Short mmCIF file of C-alpha atoms in Angstrom, two decimals:
data_model
loop_
_atom_site.label_atom_id
_atom_site.label_comp_id
_atom_site.label_asym_id
_atom_site.label_seq_id
_atom_site.Cartn_x
_atom_site.Cartn_y
_atom_site.Cartn_z
CA UNK N 1 -167.54 -26.51 -16.85
CA UNK N 2 -166.26 -29.44 -14.82
CA UNK N 3 -164.86 -31.12 -17.93
CA UNK N 4 -162.89 -27.95 -18.74
CA UNK N 5 -160.85 -28.46 -15.58
CA UNK N 6 -160.39 -32.21 -16.04
CA UNK N 7 -157.24 -33.28 -17.97
CA UNK N 8 -159.08 -36.41 -19.24
CA UNK N 9 -156.09 -38.71 -19.16
CA UNK N 10 -157.98 -41.64 -20.72
CA UNK N 11 -158.29 -39.77 -24.01
CA UNK N 12 -154.50 -39.79 -24.40
CA UNK N 13 -154.07 -43.56 -24.08
CA UNK N 14 -153.29 -45.73 -27.11
CA UNK N 15 -156.12 -48.13 -26.32
CA UNK N 16 -155.74 -49.99 -29.62
CA UNK N 17 -152.23 -51.03 -28.54
CA UNK N 18 -153.34 -52.22 -25.13
CA UNK N 19 -151.99 -49.24 -23.20
CA UNK N 20 -153.35 -48.84 -19.68
CA UNK N 21 -152.67 -46.51 -16.76
CA UNK N 22 -150.45 -47.88 -14.02
CA UNK N 23 -150.49 -44.73 -11.89
CA UNK N 24 -151.87 -41.22 -12.35
CA UNK N 25 -149.85 -38.84 -10.20
CA UNK N 26 -151.42 -35.61 -8.98
CA UNK N 27 -149.33 -32.85 -7.44
CA UNK N 28 -148.76 -33.19 -3.71
CA UNK N 29 -151.23 -31.14 -1.58
CA UNK N 30 -148.35 -28.94 -0.42
CA UNK N 31 -148.10 -27.64 -4.01
CA UNK N 32 -151.48 -25.96 -3.41
CA UNK N 33 -150.17 -23.98 -0.44
CA UNK N 34 -148.98 -20.89 -2.33
CA UNK N 35 -152.11 -20.62 -4.58
CA UNK N 36 -154.32 -20.99 -1.51
CA UNK N 37 -152.34 -18.33 0.35
CA UNK N 38 -152.77 -15.97 -2.61
CA UNK N 39 -156.53 -16.55 -2.61
CA UNK N 40 -156.71 -15.89 1.15
CA UNK N 41 -154.69 -12.71 0.67
CA UNK N 42 -157.12 -11.56 -2.04
CA UNK N 43 -160.11 -12.18 0.23
CA UNK N 44 -158.39 -10.22 3.00
CA UNK N 45 -157.82 -7.27 0.66
CA UNK N 46 -161.47 -7.39 -0.42
CA UNK N 47 -162.58 -7.38 3.20
CA UNK N 48 -160.71 -4.10 3.66
CA UNK N 49 -163.51 -2.43 1.74
CA UNK N 50 -165.56 -2.51 4.95
CA UNK N 51 -163.18 -0.19 6.80
CA UNK N 52 -162.58 2.46 4.13
CA UNK N 53 -164.78 5.27 2.98
CA UNK N 54 -167.72 4.15 0.87
CA UNK N 55 -166.63 6.10 -2.19
CA UNK N 56 -163.26 4.27 -2.14
CA UNK N 57 -164.58 0.82 -1.23
CA UNK N 58 -164.42 -0.37 -4.84
CA UNK N 59 -160.62 -0.07 -4.91
CA UNK N 60 -159.82 -2.90 -2.43
CA UNK N 61 -162.63 -4.95 -3.96
CA UNK N 62 -161.12 -4.71 -7.44
CA UNK N 63 -157.58 -5.33 -6.20
CA UNK N 64 -158.70 -8.23 -3.99
CA UNK N 65 -160.73 -9.76 -6.82
CA UNK N 66 -157.71 -9.61 -9.14
CA UNK N 67 -155.58 -11.31 -6.50
CA UNK N 68 -158.24 -14.00 -5.99
CA UNK N 69 -158.45 -14.63 -9.74
CA UNK N 70 -154.68 -14.92 -9.96
CA UNK N 71 -154.64 -17.34 -7.01
CA UNK N 72 -157.44 -19.36 -8.58
CA UNK N 73 -155.47 -19.57 -11.85
CA UNK N 74 -152.41 -20.82 -9.96
CA UNK N 75 -154.59 -23.32 -8.09
CA UNK N 76 -156.10 -24.71 -11.30
CA UNK N 77 -152.65 -24.86 -12.92
CA UNK N 78 -151.48 -27.16 -10.15
CA UNK N 79 -154.73 -29.16 -10.30
CA UNK N 80 -154.47 -29.74 -14.07
CA UNK N 81 -150.84 -30.87 -13.92
CA UNK N 82 -150.83 -34.69 -14.12
CA UNK N 83 -147.95 -37.12 -14.46
CA UNK N 84 -149.09 -40.49 -15.84
CA UNK N 85 -147.28 -43.84 -15.78
CA UNK N 86 -148.57 -46.46 -18.23
CA UNK N 87 -147.33 -49.90 -19.25
CA UNK N 88 -145.65 -48.32 -22.31
CA UNK N 89 -144.51 -44.81 -21.43
CA UNK N 90 -144.70 -41.87 -19.07
CA UNK N 91 -146.33 -38.61 -20.05
CA UNK N 92 -147.24 -35.28 -18.51
CA UNK N 93 -150.34 -33.21 -19.20
CA UNK N 94 -150.60 -29.65 -17.98
CA UNK N 95 -152.33 -26.40 -18.87
CA UNK N 96 -155.80 -24.97 -18.27
CA UNK N 97 -157.10 -23.38 -21.44
CA UNK N 98 -154.21 -24.50 -23.67
CA UNK N 99 -153.19 -28.05 -22.88
CA UNK N 100 -149.60 -29.26 -23.27
CA UNK N 101 -148.43 -32.86 -23.37
CA UNK N 102 -144.91 -34.32 -23.16
CA UNK N 103 -144.30 -38.04 -23.70
CA UNK N 104 -141.32 -40.31 -23.04
CA UNK N 105 -141.32 -44.04 -23.96
CA UNK N 106 -139.98 -46.36 -21.29
CA UNK N 107 -137.18 -47.40 -23.64
CA UNK N 108 -135.75 -43.85 -23.67
CA UNK N 109 -135.51 -43.43 -19.90
CA UNK N 110 -131.83 -43.61 -19.01
CA UNK N 111 -131.95 -42.60 -15.37
CA UNK N 112 -134.35 -41.22 -12.74
CA UNK N 113 -133.12 -38.97 -9.93
CA UNK N 114 -135.35 -38.37 -6.91
CA UNK N 115 -134.68 -35.23 -4.86
CA UNK N 116 -136.39 -34.96 -1.48
CA UNK N 117 -135.81 -31.67 0.41
CA UNK N 118 -136.25 -31.48 4.16
CA UNK N 119 -139.91 -30.50 3.83
CA UNK N 120 -140.35 -33.32 1.35
CA UNK N 121 -139.03 -35.87 3.82
CA UNK N 122 -141.48 -34.57 6.43
CA UNK N 123 -144.53 -34.40 4.17
CA UNK N 124 -143.59 -37.34 1.89
CA UNK N 125 -143.04 -35.65 -1.46
CA UNK N 126 -140.12 -35.25 -3.83
CA UNK N 127 -139.04 -34.03 -7.25
CA UNK N 128 -138.27 -36.32 -10.21
CA UNK N 129 -135.48 -35.54 -12.69
CA UNK N 130 -135.54 -37.70 -15.81
CA UNK N 131 -132.45 -38.30 -17.93
CA UNK N 132 -133.48 -39.53 -21.36
CA UNK N 133 -132.07 -40.09 -24.84
CA UNK N 134 -133.85 -36.90 -25.91
CA UNK N 135 -133.96 -34.25 -23.20
CA UNK N 136 -137.59 -33.16 -23.36
CA UNK N 137 -137.83 -30.17 -21.04
CA UNK N 138 -141.54 -30.86 -20.52
CA UNK N 139 -140.68 -34.13 -18.82
CA UNK N 140 -137.26 -33.50 -17.35
CA UNK N 141 -138.45 -32.05 -14.03
CA UNK N 142 -141.60 -33.31 -12.32
CA UNK N 143 -142.10 -31.45 -9.04
CA UNK N 144 -144.12 -32.20 -5.92
CA UNK N 145 -144.58 -35.92 -6.53
CA UNK N 146 -146.25 -37.65 -3.59
CA UNK N 147 -144.72 -40.92 -2.33
CA UNK N 148 -141.70 -40.53 -4.69
CA UNK N 149 -139.99 -43.77 -3.69
CA UNK N 150 -143.09 -45.81 -4.51
CA UNK N 151 -143.55 -44.04 -7.85
CA UNK N 152 -139.87 -44.59 -8.70
CA UNK N 153 -140.21 -48.32 -7.97
CA UNK N 154 -143.37 -48.44 -10.08
CA UNK N 155 -141.51 -47.06 -13.11
CA UNK N 156 -138.57 -49.41 -12.54
CA UNK N 157 -140.94 -52.40 -12.36
CA UNK N 158 -142.66 -51.42 -15.61
CA UNK N 159 -139.29 -51.12 -17.35
CA UNK N 160 -138.12 -54.46 -15.98
CA UNK N 161 -141.32 -56.33 -16.86
CA UNK N 162 -141.29 -54.88 -20.36
CA UNK N 163 -137.93 -56.54 -20.97
CA UNK N 164 -136.23 -53.19 -21.64
CA UNK N 165 -133.63 -53.79 -18.96
CA UNK N 166 -132.05 -57.13 -18.24
CA UNK N 167 -130.00 -58.32 -15.32
CA UNK N 168 -126.23 -58.83 -15.64
CA UNK N 169 -125.29 -62.29 -16.79
CA UNK N 170 -121.80 -63.83 -16.86
CA UNK N 171 -119.99 -64.95 -19.96
CA UNK N 172 -121.87 -67.84 -21.45
CA UNK N 173 -121.94 -70.01 -24.53
CA UNK N 174 -123.69 -67.31 -26.56
CA UNK N 175 -120.79 -64.92 -25.90
CA UNK N 176 -118.37 -67.66 -26.92
CA UNK N 177 -120.33 -68.19 -30.13
CA UNK N 178 -120.10 -64.45 -30.85
CA UNK N 179 -116.35 -64.53 -30.30
CA UNK N 180 -115.96 -67.55 -32.52
CA UNK N 181 -118.12 -65.91 -35.22
CA UNK N 182 -116.04 -62.70 -35.09
CA UNK N 183 -112.88 -64.76 -35.49
CA UNK N 184 -114.25 -66.60 -38.50
CA UNK N 185 -115.31 -63.29 -40.09
CA UNK N 186 -111.82 -61.92 -39.60
CA UNK N 187 -110.31 -65.00 -41.22
CA UNK N 188 -112.55 -64.51 -44.27
CA UNK N 189 -111.78 -60.78 -44.47
CA UNK N 190 -108.04 -61.51 -44.66
CA UNK N 191 -106.06 -63.88 -46.84
CA UNK N 192 -106.92 -67.37 -45.70
CA UNK N 193 -103.46 -68.81 -45.34
CA UNK N 194 -102.78 -72.27 -44.03
CA UNK N 195 -101.26 -70.92 -40.82
CA UNK N 196 -104.39 -68.90 -39.99
CA UNK N 197 -106.59 -71.88 -40.74
CA UNK N 198 -104.61 -73.90 -38.24
CA UNK N 199 -105.08 -71.21 -35.57
CA UNK N 200 -108.82 -71.23 -36.02
CA UNK N 201 -109.23 -74.97 -36.14
CA UNK N 202 -106.91 -75.55 -33.18
CA UNK N 203 -109.08 -73.48 -30.82
CA UNK N 204 -110.24 -75.68 -28.00
CA UNK N 205 -113.99 -75.75 -27.42
CA UNK N 206 -113.44 -75.53 -23.68
CA UNK N 207 -111.59 -72.22 -23.82
CA UNK N 208 -112.19 -70.13 -20.74
CA UNK N 209 -114.43 -67.09 -20.70
CA UNK N 210 -111.60 -64.64 -20.15
CA UNK N 211 -109.52 -66.06 -22.99
CA UNK N 212 -112.46 -66.02 -25.37
CA UNK N 213 -113.24 -62.39 -24.63
CA UNK N 214 -109.60 -61.38 -25.07
CA UNK N 215 -109.34 -63.32 -28.30
CA UNK N 216 -112.40 -61.56 -29.68
CA UNK N 217 -110.93 -58.16 -28.85
CA UNK N 218 -107.63 -59.06 -30.47
CA UNK N 219 -109.36 -60.01 -33.68
CA UNK N 220 -110.95 -56.57 -33.83
CA UNK N 221 -107.76 -54.68 -32.98
CA UNK N 222 -104.98 -56.75 -34.59
CA UNK N 223 -103.51 -54.96 -37.64
CA UNK N 224 -104.16 -56.59 -40.98
CA UNK N 225 -101.25 -57.79 -43.09
CA UNK N 226 -102.17 -55.28 -45.76
CA UNK N 227 -104.83 -52.73 -46.54
CA UNK N 228 -105.89 -54.68 -49.62
CA UNK N 229 -106.95 -57.67 -47.53
CA UNK N 230 -109.25 -55.52 -45.33
CA UNK N 231 -111.12 -53.51 -47.92
CA UNK N 232 -113.42 -54.65 -50.65
CA UNK N 233 -111.79 -53.84 -53.96
CA UNK N 234 -114.35 -52.18 -56.23
CA UNK N 235 -114.26 -49.69 -59.05
CA UNK N 236 -114.52 -46.01 -58.28
CA UNK N 237 -117.83 -44.23 -58.85
CA UNK N 238 -118.55 -43.13 -62.38
CA UNK N 239 -118.06 -39.41 -63.05
CA UNK N 240 -121.80 -38.87 -63.61
CA UNK N 241 -122.74 -40.45 -60.29
CA UNK N 242 -124.80 -37.78 -58.43
CA UNK N 243 -123.31 -38.83 -55.07
CA UNK N 244 -119.80 -38.46 -56.46
CA UNK N 245 -120.66 -35.04 -57.87
CA UNK N 246 -122.14 -33.98 -54.52
CA UNK N 247 -119.01 -35.21 -52.75
CA UNK N 248 -116.79 -33.14 -55.04
CA UNK N 249 -118.88 -30.04 -54.30
CA UNK N 250 -118.78 -30.87 -50.59
CA UNK N 251 -114.97 -31.14 -50.67
CA UNK N 252 -114.72 -27.53 -51.83
CA UNK N 253 -116.52 -26.25 -48.73
CA UNK N 254 -116.25 -28.70 -45.83
CA UNK N 255 -114.00 -31.52 -44.58
CA UNK N 256 -114.72 -35.27 -44.24
CA UNK N 257 -115.59 -35.88 -47.87
CA UNK N 258 -114.87 -39.62 -47.66
CA UNK N 259 -117.24 -40.20 -44.75
CA UNK N 260 -119.91 -37.97 -46.29
CA UNK N 261 -119.73 -39.98 -49.52
CA UNK N 262 -119.79 -43.28 -47.61
CA UNK N 263 -122.82 -42.35 -45.48
CA UNK N 264 -124.74 -40.90 -48.44
CA UNK N 265 -124.03 -44.04 -50.48
CA UNK N 266 -125.16 -46.20 -47.57
CA UNK N 267 -128.43 -44.28 -47.16
CA UNK N 268 -129.12 -44.38 -50.90
CA UNK N 269 -128.42 -48.13 -50.95
CA UNK N 270 -130.73 -48.64 -47.98
CA UNK N 271 -133.59 -46.89 -49.77
CA UNK N 272 -133.06 -48.84 -52.98
CA UNK N 273 -132.69 -52.14 -51.13
CA UNK N 274 -135.83 -51.54 -49.07
CA UNK N 275 -137.82 -50.79 -52.23
CA UNK N 276 -136.49 -53.94 -53.92
CA UNK N 277 -137.29 -56.18 -50.94
CA UNK N 278 -140.72 -54.63 -50.48
CA UNK N 279 -141.48 -55.36 -54.12
CA UNK N 280 -140.24 -58.93 -53.68
CA UNK N 281 -142.55 -59.49 -50.69
CA UNK N 282 -145.54 -57.76 -52.23
CA UNK N 283 -147.09 -60.99 -53.65
CA UNK N 284 -147.27 -62.28 -50.07
CA UNK N 285 -148.98 -59.12 -48.88
CA UNK N 286 -145.93 -58.09 -46.86
CA UNK N 287 -143.20 -55.51 -46.84
CA UNK N 288 -139.85 -55.79 -45.11
CA UNK N 289 -141.02 -54.02 -41.94
CA UNK N 290 -143.87 -56.49 -41.51
CA UNK N 291 -141.55 -59.37 -42.34
CA UNK N 292 -139.17 -58.27 -39.55
CA UNK N 293 -142.02 -58.50 -37.03
CA UNK N 294 -143.01 -61.96 -38.24
CA UNK N 295 -139.41 -63.18 -38.27
CA UNK N 296 -138.78 -62.07 -34.67
CA UNK N 297 -141.91 -63.87 -33.49
CA UNK N 298 -141.17 -66.91 -35.67
CA UNK N 299 -137.68 -67.32 -34.21
CA UNK N 300 -138.76 -66.66 -30.62
CA UNK N 301 -138.96 -69.85 -28.57
CA UNK N 302 -142.39 -68.92 -27.19
CA UNK N 303 -143.65 -67.31 -30.38
CA UNK N 304 -144.76 -64.30 -28.31
CA UNK N 305 -142.93 -61.11 -27.30
CA UNK N 306 -144.09 -58.23 -25.06
CA UNK N 307 -145.38 -55.39 -27.21
CA UNK N 308 -143.05 -52.78 -25.72
CA UNK N 309 -140.02 -55.08 -26.08
CA UNK N 310 -140.96 -55.79 -29.71
CA UNK N 311 -140.99 -52.07 -30.50
CA UNK N 312 -137.57 -51.71 -28.86
CA UNK N 313 -136.07 -54.60 -30.80
CA UNK N 314 -137.25 -53.15 -34.10
CA UNK N 315 -135.21 -50.00 -33.31
CA UNK N 316 -137.45 -47.89 -35.49
CA UNK N 317 -140.11 -45.27 -34.89
CA UNK N 318 -143.00 -46.35 -32.70
CA UNK N 319 -145.71 -45.36 -35.26
CA UNK N 320 -144.19 -47.48 -38.05
CA UNK N 321 -143.73 -50.49 -35.76
CA UNK N 322 -147.24 -50.08 -34.40
CA UNK N 323 -148.59 -49.83 -37.95
CA UNK N 324 -146.87 -53.10 -38.91
CA UNK N 325 -148.26 -54.93 -35.87
CA UNK N 326 -151.76 -53.56 -36.51
CA UNK N 327 -151.65 -54.62 -40.17
CA UNK N 328 -150.45 -58.13 -39.30
CA UNK N 329 -153.15 -58.41 -36.64
CA UNK N 330 -155.85 -57.41 -39.15
CA UNK N 331 -154.44 -60.05 -41.52
CA UNK N 332 -154.68 -62.70 -38.73
CA UNK N 333 -150.92 -63.29 -38.85
CA UNK N 334 -150.38 -62.13 -35.26
CA UNK N 335 -152.61 -61.58 -32.28
CA UNK N 336 -152.42 -59.64 -29.05
CA UNK N 337 -152.54 -61.69 -25.87
CA UNK N 338 -152.85 -60.46 -22.29
CA UNK N 339 -151.37 -62.75 -19.65
CA UNK N 340 -152.82 -62.16 -16.14
CA UNK N 341 -149.82 -63.88 -14.55
CA UNK N 342 -147.56 -61.20 -16.10
CA UNK N 343 -149.50 -58.28 -14.62
CA UNK N 344 -151.73 -58.16 -17.69
CA UNK N 345 -148.79 -57.32 -19.93
CA UNK N 346 -149.69 -57.19 -23.63
CA UNK N 347 -147.86 -59.75 -25.78
CA UNK N 348 -147.80 -60.09 -29.56
CA UNK N 349 -148.03 -63.76 -30.61
CA UNK N 350 -147.62 -65.26 -34.07
CA UNK N 351 -150.41 -67.39 -35.52
CA UNK N 352 -150.17 -70.43 -37.77
CA UNK N 353 -150.98 -68.23 -40.75
CA UNK N 354 -148.17 -65.89 -39.71
CA UNK N 355 -145.70 -68.80 -39.45
CA UNK N 356 -146.59 -69.91 -42.95
CA UNK N 357 -146.16 -66.38 -44.31
CA UNK N 358 -142.83 -65.96 -42.51
CA UNK N 359 -141.53 -69.25 -43.93
CA UNK N 360 -142.55 -68.38 -47.50
CA UNK N 361 -141.15 -64.87 -47.23
CA UNK N 362 -137.85 -66.19 -45.87
CA UNK N 363 -137.52 -68.62 -48.76
CA UNK N 364 -138.29 -65.87 -51.30
CA UNK N 365 -135.68 -63.56 -49.78
CA UNK N 366 -133.10 -66.34 -49.65
CA UNK N 367 -133.72 -67.21 -53.30
CA UNK N 368 -133.22 -63.54 -54.21
CA UNK N 369 -130.10 -63.40 -51.99
CA UNK N 370 -131.73 -60.54 -50.07
CA UNK N 371 -131.08 -58.23 -53.01
CA UNK N 372 -127.31 -58.64 -52.58
CA UNK N 373 -126.74 -60.85 -55.59
CA UNK N 374 -124.11 -58.37 -56.84
CA UNK N 375 -121.92 -59.20 -53.82
CA UNK N 376 -120.10 -62.46 -53.28
CA UNK N 377 -120.36 -64.46 -50.06
CA UNK N 378 -117.00 -63.11 -48.94
CA UNK N 379 -117.89 -59.51 -49.75
CA UNK N 380 -121.17 -59.84 -47.84
CA UNK N 381 -119.28 -61.08 -44.79
CA UNK N 382 -116.79 -58.23 -45.09
CA UNK N 383 -119.62 -55.72 -45.26
CA UNK N 384 -121.26 -57.23 -42.19
CA UNK N 385 -118.01 -57.00 -40.23
CA UNK N 386 -117.58 -53.32 -41.14
CA UNK N 387 -121.16 -52.45 -40.19
CA UNK N 388 -120.89 -54.49 -37.00
CA UNK N 389 -117.87 -52.42 -36.00
CA UNK N 390 -119.94 -49.25 -36.33
CA UNK N 391 -122.79 -50.77 -34.31
CA UNK N 392 -120.39 -51.82 -31.56
CA UNK N 393 -119.10 -48.27 -31.23
CA UNK N 394 -122.54 -46.63 -31.24
CA UNK N 395 -125.05 -48.93 -29.53
CA UNK N 396 -122.74 -51.26 -27.66
CA UNK N 397 -123.59 -54.53 -29.43
#
């Protein structure tokens, strides 16, 4: 019976991924005040049976018992409500007979508001309001949290140590390299006249940070000499192309045919390209998702990245990223390492076997031109610039 009223938090941890509990938050004792008052009221009603006629004594007993049962249910509801902070996520478990669970990865927490009413300031409790990328109502409001300031700092520390939030840094050489790269891409996307070549080559390497940033913005916003120089000139889709047929049917009912056709073509290309690259990497025992993990670790200066940060960098679903890491670990290409000096944070480190596999896979992909052999070098750069513009507008790269 005791296990029925225990939320058993440990059963919900992803132990295979190194997840551990940082703090298990129970509701503040003041949250039990109303359920306790209801139970006391029920007992008082039951005691009234001693002052009424014997033939009617059962009435206050039944009413009091019902009130006590209701108060006990409210009491257990508060007792079973747990808010858990781990090194990967926060989640809430609540419910007595039917258990409910709401989870939010650390990477999706946008903001945490702490509201402390007057009684909360006296008795040291508060209410959390989470703002996330996906507003999960089961985790938006967490009420009666004891020591709210300490719990808020705990979450902020976990996010910071996981590498999900970095401090502000001034304009540096990396930003200058990005600006210079954007300028070169623009020069390739347009007609490479002698005058534009002189502008690019005459840029001084000691250009100031402000000038570099302004120059980069100008390259993105400056009108092109002509539309033909901006766009890749290709043949229109064949009449029997299913995407073209779908676009024609779309145009009869809804607007934005051009964008619908572009997005559908992009998604279809992504599926075909993924299948082609997976087939190319199959002899090495890899697919492109596993190769991405190896490449990130291979290019990292330390050869090791925090597990939570790795999942965030992959920008995919957590199960698929976790599956790739688990497969690579079973193949002895990566290993999980816990560093005590980093608060026992779980890192994923590449092994010598993983470095060899990453090098061979990179060479195979380069030889196959990453499946883009149909595009020239210039067209590939143009495509990258167009996609980079979308990424800048959506995820702030």
